[in-house]
Coordinates of N, CA and C in Angstrom, one line a residue:
M1 N -41.9 3.0 10.0 CA -40.7 3.3 9.6 C -40.5 2.2 8.5
N2 N -39.6 2.8 7.6 CA -39.3 1.9 6.4 C -37.6 1.8 6.6
L3 N -36.8 0.7 6.0 CA -35.6 0.8 6.1 C -35.3 0.2 4.6
M4 N -34.2 0.7 4.1 CA -33.8 0.1 2.9 C -32.2 -0.1 2.8
V5 N -31.8 -1.1 2.5 CA -30.2 -1.3 2.6 C -29.7 -1.6 1.2
Y6 N -28.7 -0.6 1.1 CA -28.0 -0.5 -0.2 C -27.1 -1.8 -0.6
T7 N -27.3 -2.4 -1.8 CA -26.7 -3.7 -2.0 C -25.8 -3.6 -3.2
G8 N -25.4 -2.6 -3.6 CA -24.4 -2.3 -4.7 C -25.1 -1.6 -5.9
Q9 N -24.3 -1.8 -7.1 CA -24.9 -1.5 -8.4 C -26.1 -2.2 -8.7
T10 N -26.2 -3.4 -8.4 CA -27.4 -4.4 -8.9 C -28.7 -3.7 -8.1
D11 N -28.6 -2.9 -7.2 CA -29.8 -2.2 -6.7 C -30.9 -1.3 -7.7
A12 N -32.0 -1.6 -7.6 CA -32.9 -1.1 -8.4 C -33.1 0.4 -8.6
Y13 N -32.6 0.9 -7.3 CA -32.9 2.3 -7.3 C -31.6 3.0 -7.4
G14 N -30.5 2.5 -8.2 CA -29.3 3.3 -8.4 C -29.3 4.1 -9.7
G15 N -28.2 4.7 -9.8 CA -28.3 5.5 -11.1 C -28.4 7.1 -10.6
V16 N -28.7 7.8 -11.7 CA -29.3 9.0 -11.9 C -30.2 9.2 -11.0
G17 N -30.3 10.2 -10.2 CA -31.4 10.6 -9.3 C -31.6 9.6 -8.0
H18 N -30.4 8.8 -7.9 CA -30.6 7.8 -6.9 C -31.3 8.1 -5.4
T19 N -30.7 9.4 -5.0 CA -31.0 9.6 -3.6 C -32.5 10.3 -3.5
A20 N -33.0 10.8 -4.6 CA -34.4 11.1 -4.8 C -35.2 9.9 -4.9
K21 N -35.0 9.0 -5.5 CA -35.7 7.6 -5.7 C -35.8 7.3 -4.2
V22 N -34.7 7.1 -3.5 CA -34.6 6.3 -2.1 C -35.6 7.0 -1.3
V23 N -35.6 8.4 -1.2 CA -36.4 9.1 -0.4 C -37.9 8.9 -0.8
L24 N -38.1 9.0 -2.1 CA -39.6 8.8 -2.6 C -40.1 7.5 -2.3
Y25 N -38.9 6.5 -2.2 CA -39.5 5.1 -2.1 C -40.0 4.9 -0.6
L26 N -39.0 5.3 0.2 CA -39.2 5.3 1.8 C -40.3 6.0 2.2
M27 N -40.6 7.2 1.3 CA -41.9 7.9 1.9 C -42.8 7.4 1.4
R28 N -43.0 6.4 0.5 CA -44.2 6.1 -0.5 C -45.8 6.1 0.4
N29 N -45.5 5.7 1.6 CA -46.7 5.4 2.4 C -47.1 6.7 3.1
Y30 N -46.4 7.6 3.1 CA -46.8 8.8 3.7 C -46.9 10.0 3.1
L31 N -46.7 9.8 1.5 CA -47.0 11.2 0.6 C -48.5 11.3 0.8
N32 N -48.7 12.5 0.2 CA -50.1 13.4 0.3 C -50.9 13.1 1.5
A33 N -50.3 13.3 2.7 CA -50.9 13.3 3.8 C -50.4 14.4 4.9
G34 N -49.6 15.4 4.3 CA -49.2 16.4 4.8 C -48.1 16.3 5.9
H35 N -47.1 15.1 5.8 CA -46.2 14.8 6.8 C -45.0 15.6 6.4
A36 N -43.8 15.5 7.2 CA -42.6 16.0 6.7 C -41.7 15.2 7.0
V37 N -40.4 15.6 6.2 CA -39.3 14.6 6.2 C -38.1 15.8 6.5
F38 N -37.1 15.1 7.2 CA -35.9 15.7 7.7 C -34.9 15.1 7.0
M39 N -33.9 15.7 6.1 CA -32.9 15.0 5.3 C -31.7 16.0 5.4
D40 N -30.4 15.5 5.4 CA -29.2 16.1 5.2 C -29.0 16.5 3.7
N41 N -27.9 17.1 3.5 CA -27.7 17.5 2.3 C -27.2 16.5 1.4
F42 N -26.9 15.2 1.8 CA -26.6 14.2 0.7 C -28.0 13.6 0.0
Y43 N -28.9 13.7 0.9 CA -30.4 13.3 0.1 C -31.1 14.4 -0.3
N44 N -31.0 15.5 0.1 CA -31.9 16.5 -0.2 C -31.3 17.5 -1.2
S45 N -32.4 17.8 -2.2 CA -32.1 18.6 -3.4 C -33.3 19.6 -3.7
Y46 N -33.0 20.2 -4.5 CA -34.3 21.5 -4.9 C -35.3 20.7 -5.7
S47 N -34.8 19.8 -6.7 CA -35.8 19.2 -7.4 C -36.9 18.5 -6.5
L48 N -36.0 17.5 -5.5 CA -36.7 16.7 -4.6 C -37.7 17.4 -3.7
A49 N -37.1 18.7 -3.3 CA -38.2 19.4 -2.7 C -39.3 19.9 -3.1
K50 N -39.1 20.1 -4.6 CA -40.4 20.6 -5.3 C -41.3 19.3 -5.5
K51 N -40.7 18.1 -5.8 CA -41.5 17.1 -6.1 C -42.4 16.4 -4.8
L52 N -41.7 16.8 -3.6 CA -42.5 16.5 -2.2 C -43.3 17.3 -2.2
L53 N -43.1 18.5 -2.3 CA -44.3 19.7 -2.3 C -45.5 19.5 -2.9
E54 N -45.1 18.9 -4.3 CA -46.4 18.5 -5.3 C -47.1 17.4 -4.7
V55 N -46.7 16.5 -3.6 CA -47.5 15.6 -3.2 C -47.7 15.6 -1.8
N56 N -48.0 17.2 -1.4 CA -48.4 17.7 0.1 C -47.5 17.0 1.1
T57 N -46.2 17.0 0.7 CA -45.3 16.6 1.8 C -44.3 17.6 1.8
Y58 N -43.9 18.0 3.2 CA -43.0 19.0 3.3 C -41.7 18.4 3.6
C59 N -40.6 19.1 3.5 CA -39.1 18.6 3.8 C -38.2 19.9 4.4
T60 N -37.4 19.5 5.3 CA -36.3 20.5 6.1 C -35.0 19.9 5.9
G61 N -34.0 20.6 5.8 CA -32.7 20.4 5.3 C -32.0 21.2 4.6
T62 N -30.5 20.8 4.7 CA -29.6 21.8 4.0 C -29.5 21.1 2.8
L63 N -28.9 22.2 1.6 CA -28.7 22.0 0.4 C -27.2 22.3 -0.1
K64 N -26.7 21.2 -0.8 CA -25.3 21.5 -1.2 C -25.2 22.8 -2.4
A65 N -24.7 23.6 -2.1 CA -24.5 24.9 -3.1 C -24.3 24.5 -4.3
G66 N -23.3 23.2 -4.5 CA -22.7 23.0 -5.8 C -23.7 22.1 -6.7
R67 N -24.6 21.7 -6.2 CA -25.7 20.9 -7.1 C -26.3 21.6 -8.2
K68 N -26.5 20.9 -9.4 CA -26.9 21.9 -10.5 C -28.2 22.3 -10.6
D69 N -28.9 21.8 -9.8 CA -30.4 22.2 -9.6 C -30.7 23.1 -8.4
T70 N -29.8 23.5 -7.7 CA -29.9 24.4 -6.6 C -29.8 25.7 -7.2
P71 N -30.8 26.8 -6.7 CA -30.7 28.0 -7.5 C -29.8 28.9 -6.8
K72 N -29.4 29.6 -7.7 CA -28.3 30.7 -7.4 C -29.1 31.7 -6.3
T73 N -28.3 32.1 -5.1 CA -28.7 33.1 -4.2 C -28.2 34.6 -4.6

């Protein structure tokens, strides 16, 4: 298990796509092994789900309908 403490704006993982970067960093040792990650809608996004699937990692969670990369239903 990994832990990452947010230290403010000087955090190297801040900025655009911050939540996806955090998930990919924390999962770095578990990618390409068929594992699954469970996330709430703060971290989960359509583009992150696609990226995880590309590296043989599955995800489950809710998506915010208002995010710009969420497909229309």
